[in-house]
Tab-separated table of C-alpha atoms in Angstrom:
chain	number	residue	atom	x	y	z
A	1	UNK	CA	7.860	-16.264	-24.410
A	2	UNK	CA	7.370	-17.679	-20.827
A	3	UNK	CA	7.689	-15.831	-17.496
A	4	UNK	CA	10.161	-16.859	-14.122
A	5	UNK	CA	8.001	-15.511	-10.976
A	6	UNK	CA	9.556	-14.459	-8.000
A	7	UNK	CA	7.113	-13.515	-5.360
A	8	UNK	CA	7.335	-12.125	-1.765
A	9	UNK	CA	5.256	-9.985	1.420
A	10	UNK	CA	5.731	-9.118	4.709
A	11	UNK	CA	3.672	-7.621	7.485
A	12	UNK	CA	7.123	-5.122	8.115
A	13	UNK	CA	7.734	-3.668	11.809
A	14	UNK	CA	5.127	-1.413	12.820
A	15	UNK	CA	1.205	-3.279	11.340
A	16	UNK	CA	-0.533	-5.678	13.582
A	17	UNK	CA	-1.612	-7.379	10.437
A	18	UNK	CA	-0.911	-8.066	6.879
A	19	UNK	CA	-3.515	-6.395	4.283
A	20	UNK	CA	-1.874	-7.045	1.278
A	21	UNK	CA	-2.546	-9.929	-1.200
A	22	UNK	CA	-1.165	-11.038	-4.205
A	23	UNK	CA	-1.947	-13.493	-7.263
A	24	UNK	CA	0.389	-16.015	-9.293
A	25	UNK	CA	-1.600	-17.239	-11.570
A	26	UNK	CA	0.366	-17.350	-14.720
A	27	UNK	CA	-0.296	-15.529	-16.879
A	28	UNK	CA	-2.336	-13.313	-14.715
A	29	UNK	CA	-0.130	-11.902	-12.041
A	30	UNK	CA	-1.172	-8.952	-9.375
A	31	UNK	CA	-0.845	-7.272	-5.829
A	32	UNK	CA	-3.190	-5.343	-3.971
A	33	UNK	CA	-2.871	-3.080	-0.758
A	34	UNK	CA	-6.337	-3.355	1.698
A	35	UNK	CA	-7.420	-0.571	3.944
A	36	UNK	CA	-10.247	0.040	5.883
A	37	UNK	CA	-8.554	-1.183	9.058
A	38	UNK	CA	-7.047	-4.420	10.053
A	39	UNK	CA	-9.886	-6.700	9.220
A	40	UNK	CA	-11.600	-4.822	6.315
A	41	UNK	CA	-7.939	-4.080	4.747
A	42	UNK	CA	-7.479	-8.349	4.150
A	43	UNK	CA	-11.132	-8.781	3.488
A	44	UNK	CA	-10.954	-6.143	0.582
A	45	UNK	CA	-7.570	-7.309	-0.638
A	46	UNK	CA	-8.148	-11.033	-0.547
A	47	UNK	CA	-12.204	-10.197	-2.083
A	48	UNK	CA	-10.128	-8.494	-4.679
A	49	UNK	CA	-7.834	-10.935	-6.300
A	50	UNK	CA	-10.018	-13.968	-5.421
A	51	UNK	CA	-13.210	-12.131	-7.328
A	52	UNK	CA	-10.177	-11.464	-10.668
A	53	UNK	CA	-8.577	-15.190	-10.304
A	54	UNK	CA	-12.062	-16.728	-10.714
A	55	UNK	CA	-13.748	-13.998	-13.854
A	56	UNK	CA	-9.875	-15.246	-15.088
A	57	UNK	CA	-10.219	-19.218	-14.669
A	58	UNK	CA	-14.121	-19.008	-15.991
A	59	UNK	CA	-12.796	-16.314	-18.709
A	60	UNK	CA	-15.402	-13.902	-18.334
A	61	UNK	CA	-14.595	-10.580	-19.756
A	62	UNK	CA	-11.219	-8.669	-20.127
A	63	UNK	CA	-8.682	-7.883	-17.668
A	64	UNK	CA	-10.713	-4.477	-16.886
A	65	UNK	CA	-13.627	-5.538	-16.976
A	66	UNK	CA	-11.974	-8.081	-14.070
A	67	UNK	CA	-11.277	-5.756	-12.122
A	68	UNK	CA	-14.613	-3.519	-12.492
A	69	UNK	CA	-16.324	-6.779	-11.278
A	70	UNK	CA	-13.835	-7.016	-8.491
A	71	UNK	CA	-14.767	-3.262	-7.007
A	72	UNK	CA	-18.501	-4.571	-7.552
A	73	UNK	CA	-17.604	-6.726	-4.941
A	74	UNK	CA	-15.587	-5.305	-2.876
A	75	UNK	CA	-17.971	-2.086	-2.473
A	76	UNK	CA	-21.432	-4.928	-1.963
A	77	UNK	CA	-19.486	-6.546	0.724
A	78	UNK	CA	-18.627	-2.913	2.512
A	79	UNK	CA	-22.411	-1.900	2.237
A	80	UNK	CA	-23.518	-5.292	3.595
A	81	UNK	CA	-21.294	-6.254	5.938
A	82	UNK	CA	-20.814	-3.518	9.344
A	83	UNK	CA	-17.825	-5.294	10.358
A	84	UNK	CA	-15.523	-4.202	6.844
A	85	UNK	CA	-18.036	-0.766	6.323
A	86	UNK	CA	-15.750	1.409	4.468
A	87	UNK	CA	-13.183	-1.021	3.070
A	88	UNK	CA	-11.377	-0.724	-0.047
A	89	UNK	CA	-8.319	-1.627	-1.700
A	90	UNK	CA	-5.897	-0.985	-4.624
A	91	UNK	CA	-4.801	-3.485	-7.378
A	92	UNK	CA	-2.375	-3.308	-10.207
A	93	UNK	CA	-2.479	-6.087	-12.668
A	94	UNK	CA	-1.117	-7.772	-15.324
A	95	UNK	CA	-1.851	-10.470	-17.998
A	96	UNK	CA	1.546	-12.006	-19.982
A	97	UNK	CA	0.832	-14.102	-23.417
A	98	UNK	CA	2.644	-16.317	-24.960
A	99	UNK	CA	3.677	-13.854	-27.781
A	100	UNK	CA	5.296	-11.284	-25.228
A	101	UNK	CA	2.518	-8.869	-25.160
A	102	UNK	CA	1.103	-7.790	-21.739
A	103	UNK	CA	-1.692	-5.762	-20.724
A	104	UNK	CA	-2.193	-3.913	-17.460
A	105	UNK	CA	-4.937	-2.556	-15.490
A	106	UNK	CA	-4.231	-0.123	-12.094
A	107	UNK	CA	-6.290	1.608	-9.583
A	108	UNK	CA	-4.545	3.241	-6.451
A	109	UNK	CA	-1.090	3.440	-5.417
A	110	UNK	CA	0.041	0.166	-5.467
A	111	UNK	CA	2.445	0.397	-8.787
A	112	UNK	CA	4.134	-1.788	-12.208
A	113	UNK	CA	7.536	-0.920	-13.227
A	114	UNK	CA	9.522	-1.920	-16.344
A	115	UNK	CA	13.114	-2.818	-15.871
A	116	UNK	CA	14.823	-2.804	-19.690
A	117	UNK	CA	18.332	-2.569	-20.597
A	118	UNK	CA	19.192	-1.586	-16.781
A	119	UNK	CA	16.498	1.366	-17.026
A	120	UNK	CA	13.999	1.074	-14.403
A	121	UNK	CA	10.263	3.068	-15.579
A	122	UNK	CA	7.120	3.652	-13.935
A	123	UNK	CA	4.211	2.053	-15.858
A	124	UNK	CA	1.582	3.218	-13.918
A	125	UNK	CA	0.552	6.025	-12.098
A	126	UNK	CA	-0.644	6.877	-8.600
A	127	UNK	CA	-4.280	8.102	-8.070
A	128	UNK	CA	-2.905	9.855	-4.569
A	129	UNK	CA	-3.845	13.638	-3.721
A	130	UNK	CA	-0.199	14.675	-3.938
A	131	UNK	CA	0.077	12.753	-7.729
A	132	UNK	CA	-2.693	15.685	-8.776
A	133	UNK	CA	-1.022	18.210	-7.107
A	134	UNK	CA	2.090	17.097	-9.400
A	135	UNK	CA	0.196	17.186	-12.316
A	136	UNK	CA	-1.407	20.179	-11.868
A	137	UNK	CA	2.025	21.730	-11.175
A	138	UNK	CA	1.866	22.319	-7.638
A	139	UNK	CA	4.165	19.798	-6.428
A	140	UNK	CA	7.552	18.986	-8.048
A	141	UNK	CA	8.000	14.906	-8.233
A	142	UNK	CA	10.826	15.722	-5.804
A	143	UNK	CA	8.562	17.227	-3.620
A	144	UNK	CA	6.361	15.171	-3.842
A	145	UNK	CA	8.369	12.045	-2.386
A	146	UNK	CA	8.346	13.261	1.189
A	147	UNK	CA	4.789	15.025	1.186
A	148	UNK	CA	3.317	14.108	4.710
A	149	UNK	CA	-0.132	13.167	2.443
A	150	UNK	CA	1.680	11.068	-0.274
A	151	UNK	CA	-0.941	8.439	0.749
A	152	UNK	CA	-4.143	9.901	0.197
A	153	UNK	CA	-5.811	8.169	-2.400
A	154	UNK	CA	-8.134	9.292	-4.620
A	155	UNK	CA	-9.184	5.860	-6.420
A	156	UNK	CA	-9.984	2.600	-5.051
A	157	UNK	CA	-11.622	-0.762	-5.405
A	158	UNK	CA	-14.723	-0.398	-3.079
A	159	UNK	CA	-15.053	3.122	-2.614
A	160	UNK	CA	-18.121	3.144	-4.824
A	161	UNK	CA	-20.482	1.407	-6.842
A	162	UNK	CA	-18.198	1.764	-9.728
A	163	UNK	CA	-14.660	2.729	-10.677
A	164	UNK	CA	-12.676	3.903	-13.655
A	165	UNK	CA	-9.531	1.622	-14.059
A	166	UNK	CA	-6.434	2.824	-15.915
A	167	UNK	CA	-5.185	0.100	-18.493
A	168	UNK	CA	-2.368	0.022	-20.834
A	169	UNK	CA	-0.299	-2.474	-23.322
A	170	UNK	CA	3.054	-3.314	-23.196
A	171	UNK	CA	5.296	-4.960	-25.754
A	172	UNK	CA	7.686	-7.198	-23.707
A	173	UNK	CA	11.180	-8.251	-24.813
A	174	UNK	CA	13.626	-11.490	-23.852
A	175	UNK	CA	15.654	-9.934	-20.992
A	176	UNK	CA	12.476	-7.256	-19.531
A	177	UNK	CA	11.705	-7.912	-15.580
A	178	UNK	CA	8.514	-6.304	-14.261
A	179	UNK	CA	7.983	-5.478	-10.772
A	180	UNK	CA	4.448	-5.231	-9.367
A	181	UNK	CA	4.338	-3.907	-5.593
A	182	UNK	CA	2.310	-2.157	-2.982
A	183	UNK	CA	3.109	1.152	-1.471
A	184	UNK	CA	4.776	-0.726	1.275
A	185	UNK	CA	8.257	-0.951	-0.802
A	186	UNK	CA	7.909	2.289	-2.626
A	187	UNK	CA	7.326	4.199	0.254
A	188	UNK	CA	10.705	2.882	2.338
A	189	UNK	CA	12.395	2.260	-0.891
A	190	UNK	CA	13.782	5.090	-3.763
A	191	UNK	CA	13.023	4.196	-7.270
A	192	UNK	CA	17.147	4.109	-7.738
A	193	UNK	CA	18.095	1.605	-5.155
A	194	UNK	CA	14.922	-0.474	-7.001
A	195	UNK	CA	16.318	-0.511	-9.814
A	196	UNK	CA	19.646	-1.515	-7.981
A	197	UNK	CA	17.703	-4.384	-6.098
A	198	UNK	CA	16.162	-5.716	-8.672
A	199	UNK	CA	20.034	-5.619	-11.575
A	200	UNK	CA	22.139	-7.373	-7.940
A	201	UNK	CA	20.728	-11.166	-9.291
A	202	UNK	CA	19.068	-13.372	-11.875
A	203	UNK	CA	17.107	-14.660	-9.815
A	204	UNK	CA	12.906	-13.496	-9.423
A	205	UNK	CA	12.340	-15.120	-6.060
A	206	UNK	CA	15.823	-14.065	-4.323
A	207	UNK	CA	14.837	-10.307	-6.238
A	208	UNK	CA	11.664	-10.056	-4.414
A	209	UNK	CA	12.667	-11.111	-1.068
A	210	UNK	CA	16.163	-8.577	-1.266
A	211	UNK	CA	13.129	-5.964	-2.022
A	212	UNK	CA	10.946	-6.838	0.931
A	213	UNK	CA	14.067	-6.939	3.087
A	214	UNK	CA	15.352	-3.043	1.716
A	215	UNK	CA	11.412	-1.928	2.942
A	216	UNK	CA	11.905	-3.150	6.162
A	217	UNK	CA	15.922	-2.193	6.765
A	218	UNK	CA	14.308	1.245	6.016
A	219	UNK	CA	11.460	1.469	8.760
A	220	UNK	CA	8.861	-0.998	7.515
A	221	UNK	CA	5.825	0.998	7.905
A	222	UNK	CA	3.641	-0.505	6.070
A	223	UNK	CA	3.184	-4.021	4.855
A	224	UNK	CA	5.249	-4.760	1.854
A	225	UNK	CA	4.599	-7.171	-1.577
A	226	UNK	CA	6.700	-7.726	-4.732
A	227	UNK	CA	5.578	-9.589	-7.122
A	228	UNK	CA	9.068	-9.969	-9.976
A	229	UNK	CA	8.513	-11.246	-13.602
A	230	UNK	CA	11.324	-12.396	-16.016
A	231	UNK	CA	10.676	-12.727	-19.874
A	232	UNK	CA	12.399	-15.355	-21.224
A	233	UNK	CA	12.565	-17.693	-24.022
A	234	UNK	CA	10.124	-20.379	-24.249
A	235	UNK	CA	13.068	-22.959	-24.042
A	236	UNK	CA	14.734	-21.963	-20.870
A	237	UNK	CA	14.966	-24.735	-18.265
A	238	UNK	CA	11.789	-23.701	-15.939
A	239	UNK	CA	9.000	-21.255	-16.391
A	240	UNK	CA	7.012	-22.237	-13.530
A	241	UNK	CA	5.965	-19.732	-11.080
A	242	UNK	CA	8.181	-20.443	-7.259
A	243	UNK	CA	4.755	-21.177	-6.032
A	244	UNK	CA	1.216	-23.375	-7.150
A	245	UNK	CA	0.829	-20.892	-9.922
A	246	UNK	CA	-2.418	-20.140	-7.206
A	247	UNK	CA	-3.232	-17.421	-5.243
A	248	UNK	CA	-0.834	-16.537	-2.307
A	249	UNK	CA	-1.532	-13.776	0.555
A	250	UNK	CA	0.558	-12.611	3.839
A	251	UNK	CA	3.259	-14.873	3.356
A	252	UNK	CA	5.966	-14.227	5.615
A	253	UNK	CA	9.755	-13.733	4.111
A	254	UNK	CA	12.479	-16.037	5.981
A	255	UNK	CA	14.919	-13.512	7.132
A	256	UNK	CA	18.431	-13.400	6.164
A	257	UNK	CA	21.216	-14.321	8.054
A	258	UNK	CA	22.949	-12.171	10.267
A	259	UNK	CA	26.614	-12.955	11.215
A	260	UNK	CA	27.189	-11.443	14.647
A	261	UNK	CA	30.991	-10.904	15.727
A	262	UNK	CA	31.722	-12.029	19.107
A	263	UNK	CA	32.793	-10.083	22.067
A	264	UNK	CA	36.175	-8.788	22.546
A	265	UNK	CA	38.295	-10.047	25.103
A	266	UNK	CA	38.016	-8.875	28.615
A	267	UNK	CA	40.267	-6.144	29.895
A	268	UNK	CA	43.003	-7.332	32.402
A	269	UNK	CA	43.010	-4.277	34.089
A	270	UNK	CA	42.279	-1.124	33.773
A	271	UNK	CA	39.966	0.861	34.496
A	272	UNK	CA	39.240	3.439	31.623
A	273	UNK	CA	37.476	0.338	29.311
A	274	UNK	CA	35.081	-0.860	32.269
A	275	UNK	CA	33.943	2.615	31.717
A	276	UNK	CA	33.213	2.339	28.296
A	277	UNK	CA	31.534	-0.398	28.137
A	278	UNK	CA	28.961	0.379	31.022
A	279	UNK	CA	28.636	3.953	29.133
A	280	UNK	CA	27.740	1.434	26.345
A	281	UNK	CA	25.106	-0.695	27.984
A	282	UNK	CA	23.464	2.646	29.353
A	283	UNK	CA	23.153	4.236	25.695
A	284	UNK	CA	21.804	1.085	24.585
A	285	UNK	CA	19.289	0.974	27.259
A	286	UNK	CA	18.498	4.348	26.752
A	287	UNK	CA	18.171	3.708	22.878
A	288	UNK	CA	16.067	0.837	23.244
A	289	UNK	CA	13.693	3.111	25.839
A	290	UNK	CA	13.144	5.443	23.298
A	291	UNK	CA	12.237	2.490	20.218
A	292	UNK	CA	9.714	1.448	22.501
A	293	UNK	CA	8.154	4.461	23.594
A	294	UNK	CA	7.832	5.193	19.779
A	295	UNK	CA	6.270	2.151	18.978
A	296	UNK	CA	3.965	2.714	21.785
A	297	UNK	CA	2.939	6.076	20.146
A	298	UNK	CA	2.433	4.423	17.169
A	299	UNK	CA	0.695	1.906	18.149
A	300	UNK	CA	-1.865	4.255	19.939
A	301	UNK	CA	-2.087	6.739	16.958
A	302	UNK	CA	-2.909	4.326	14.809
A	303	UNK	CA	-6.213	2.779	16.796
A	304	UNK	CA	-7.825	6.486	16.678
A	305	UNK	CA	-10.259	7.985	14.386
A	306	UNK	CA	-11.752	11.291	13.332
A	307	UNK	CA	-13.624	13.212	10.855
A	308	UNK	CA	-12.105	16.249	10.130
A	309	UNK	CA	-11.503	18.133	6.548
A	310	UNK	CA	-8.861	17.664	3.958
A	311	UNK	CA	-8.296	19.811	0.876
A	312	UNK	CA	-11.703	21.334	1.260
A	313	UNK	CA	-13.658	18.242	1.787
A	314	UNK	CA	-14.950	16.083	4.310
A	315	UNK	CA	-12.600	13.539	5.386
A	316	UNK	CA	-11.884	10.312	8.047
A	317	UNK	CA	-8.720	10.404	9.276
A	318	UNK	CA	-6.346	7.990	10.959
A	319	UNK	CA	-4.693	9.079	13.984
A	320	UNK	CA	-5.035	12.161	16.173
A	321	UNK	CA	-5.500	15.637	15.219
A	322	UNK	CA	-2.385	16.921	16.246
A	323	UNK	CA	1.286	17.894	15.400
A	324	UNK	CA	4.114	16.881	17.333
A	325	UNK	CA	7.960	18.578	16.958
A	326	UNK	CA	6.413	19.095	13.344
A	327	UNK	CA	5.046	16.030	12.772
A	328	UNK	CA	1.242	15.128	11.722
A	329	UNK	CA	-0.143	12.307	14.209
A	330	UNK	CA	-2.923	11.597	11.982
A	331	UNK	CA	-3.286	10.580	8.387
A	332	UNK	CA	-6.267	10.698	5.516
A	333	UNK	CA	-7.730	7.255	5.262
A	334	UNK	CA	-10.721	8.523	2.927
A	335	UNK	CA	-11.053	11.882	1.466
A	336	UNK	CA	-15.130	11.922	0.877
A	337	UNK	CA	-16.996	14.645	-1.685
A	338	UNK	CA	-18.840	16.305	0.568
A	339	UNK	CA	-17.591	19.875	0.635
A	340	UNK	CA	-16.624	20.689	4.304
A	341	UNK	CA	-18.149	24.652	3.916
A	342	UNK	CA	-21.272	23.156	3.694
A	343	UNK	CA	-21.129	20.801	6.469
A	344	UNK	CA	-19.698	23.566	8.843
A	345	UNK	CA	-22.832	25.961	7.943
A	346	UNK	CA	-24.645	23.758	9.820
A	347	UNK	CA	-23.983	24.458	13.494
A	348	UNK	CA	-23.834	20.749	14.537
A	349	UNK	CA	-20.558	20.702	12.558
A	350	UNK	CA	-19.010	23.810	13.086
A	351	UNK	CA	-15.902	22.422	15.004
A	352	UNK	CA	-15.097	19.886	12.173
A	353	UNK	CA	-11.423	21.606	11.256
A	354	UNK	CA	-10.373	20.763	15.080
A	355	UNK	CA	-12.087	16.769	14.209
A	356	UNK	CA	-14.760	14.957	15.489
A	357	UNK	CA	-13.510	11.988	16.883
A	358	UNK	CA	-14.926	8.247	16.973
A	359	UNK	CA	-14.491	5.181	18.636
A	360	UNK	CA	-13.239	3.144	15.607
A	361	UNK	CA	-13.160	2.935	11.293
A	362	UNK	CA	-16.678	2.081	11.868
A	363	UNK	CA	-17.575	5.160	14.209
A	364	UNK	CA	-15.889	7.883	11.896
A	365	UNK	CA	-17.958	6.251	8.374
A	366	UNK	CA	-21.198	6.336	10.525
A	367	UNK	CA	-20.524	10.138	11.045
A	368	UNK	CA	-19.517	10.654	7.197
A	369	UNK	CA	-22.946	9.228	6.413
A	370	UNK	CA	-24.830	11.372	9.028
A	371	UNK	CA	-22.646	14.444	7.883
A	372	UNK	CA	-23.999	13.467	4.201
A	373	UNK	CA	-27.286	13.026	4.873
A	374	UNK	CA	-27.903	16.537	6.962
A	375	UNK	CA	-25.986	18.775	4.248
A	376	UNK	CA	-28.229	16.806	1.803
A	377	UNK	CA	-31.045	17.795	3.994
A	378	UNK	CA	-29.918	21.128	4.071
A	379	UNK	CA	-29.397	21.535	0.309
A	380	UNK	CA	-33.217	20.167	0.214
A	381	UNK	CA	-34.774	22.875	2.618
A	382	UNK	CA	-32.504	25.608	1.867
A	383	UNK	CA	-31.569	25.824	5.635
């Protein structure tokens, strides 16, 4: 059996930069979603599949042991380097052979799904906050859809000196698609309309790119990647990859077409129409006042940082600590293990709920560390 690849990404409406990466290198195939800001997010994502892609070409080790090699890295080059301190990344993997079996390996939120017989399942499965609350039955998967921290993670490559990867094997058949993508499309885009996406053609690389396009139709908060796979017989007429078969990253998707009807006619006279159409122009201006006043927010919210607490622990945040009309200004970047009670015994830190802010990503991990090293003081003394 051979594969058809269809690959696409896009930096979608609101980042100032593209952290994802992705890998065609048949038959190793993945995606993976950087954070850590905008420079440690592509560091960590490109370190990621570059560090697989060579252990692959040199065949050292399995597919998980890959990828354990691959956090190695990621996490040396966070601890050495100031500038991407903090970094990390997800992945999601998969190796096709030639006798249709496939093995996967996963850590984050970045996912694999199996479309077979016009079923669409979930292969893998998120290491978020609100994915244990689900398990341990205190979110419904409804519920959990919408929850404002549906991307808190609670694995990634980089985050420490070593990682525990899930892995699993899959039995492919003649007719199976897989979809590897970050949280970019699943985020914007319902598993059902996925599934509807990925059964409206035949072909991988249109597949990926109608994807891409549904993420950013919906908001396009986040930068999106899909990665499509068809199984198909070894005889079909091409089973080359769209691209080198090498490693691709932050390659932009040509937009689609977009017929626009032209204006009506111009009233003779009249002069109830006039009317309408300046009430027209003013809504739009009005509208378009608004879209940029958001994106302004947004754009500010996103370059602040704090340390505040999350579920109990210490935590650096993304954003502002506030709430606006209901709505969280901040997000968890990096939910640490140190157990905020113990930090807040210590007067220093006493005001940590309301968050201690910092200049940058840089700023708020220099105050994790300090935070660390006084309660580990303080465990020491028995202060």
């Amino acid at each position: 059996m051979k594969v058809l690849v269809g690959a696409a990404t896009d930096i979608g409406q609101v980042r100032e930069g593209n952290e994802d990466s992705y890998l065609v290198l048949d038959p190793l195939f993945a995606v993976a979603d950087g954070m850590g800001g905008h420079r440690g997010g592509e560091v960590a994502s490109d370190l990621a599949v570059q560090t697989i892609r060579r252990l692959f070409e040199q065949h050292e080790g399995s597919l998980i042991e890959q990828v354990e090699r691959a956090n190695r890295a990621v996490f040396e080059r966070s601890q050495s380097d100031r500038a991407v301190s903090g970094m990390g990344t997800t992945l999601t993997a998969v190796v096709v052979d030639d006798r249709g079996g496939a093995r996967l390996a996963h850590v984050g939120d970045s996912r694999a799904y199996l479309l077979r017989d016009g079923e669409l399942d979930l292969l893998t499965r998120d290491h978020t906050l609100v994915q244990r609350m689900v398990d341990e039955g205190e979110l419904t998967a409804e519920e959990a859809e919408d929850h404002p921290h549906r991307h808190i993670l609670t694995r990634v490559l980089g985050g420490e000196g070593s990682v525990s990867v899930d892995e699993g094997v899959l039995e492919l058949r003649q007719g199976d698609r897989l979809l590897l993508c970050t949280d970019g499309l699943t985020g914007m885009v319902r598993d059902d309309e996925i599934r509807s996406l990925l059964q409206q053609t035949s072909d991988p690389q249109e597949a990926a790119e109608r994807l891409v396009h549904a993420a950013n139709g919906a908001g396009g908060v986040d930068n999106i990647t899909a990665v499509v796979l068809d199984v198909v017989d070894g005889s079909a007429a091409s089973s080359e990859p769209p691209s080198s078969s090498a490693v691709s990253t932050r390659t932009p998707v040509s937009p689609l077409r977009t017929t626009v009807p032209p204006p009506p006619p111009p009233e003779e006279r009249g002069g109830a129409p006039l009317a309408v159409r300046r009430a027209a122009v003013w809504t739009a201006v009005a509208l378009a006042v608004i879209v940029l006043g958001v994106v302004a927010l947004r754009l500010y919210v996103d370059a602040q940082w704090y340390v505040g607490v999350s579920d109990g622990r210490v935590a650096v945040f993304r954003g502002i600590p506030a709430e606006v009309a209901g709505f969280d200004l901040s997000s968890v970047v990096v939910e640490t293990t140190i157990p905020a009670e113990e930090a807040q015994a210590l007067a220093v830190y006493r005001e940590l709920p309301e968050g201690i802010t910092a200049d940058d990503r840089e700023g708020a991990n220099e105050i994790v560390e300090q935070i660390r090293a006084d309660v580990a003081r303080a465990r020491t003394t028995g202060t």
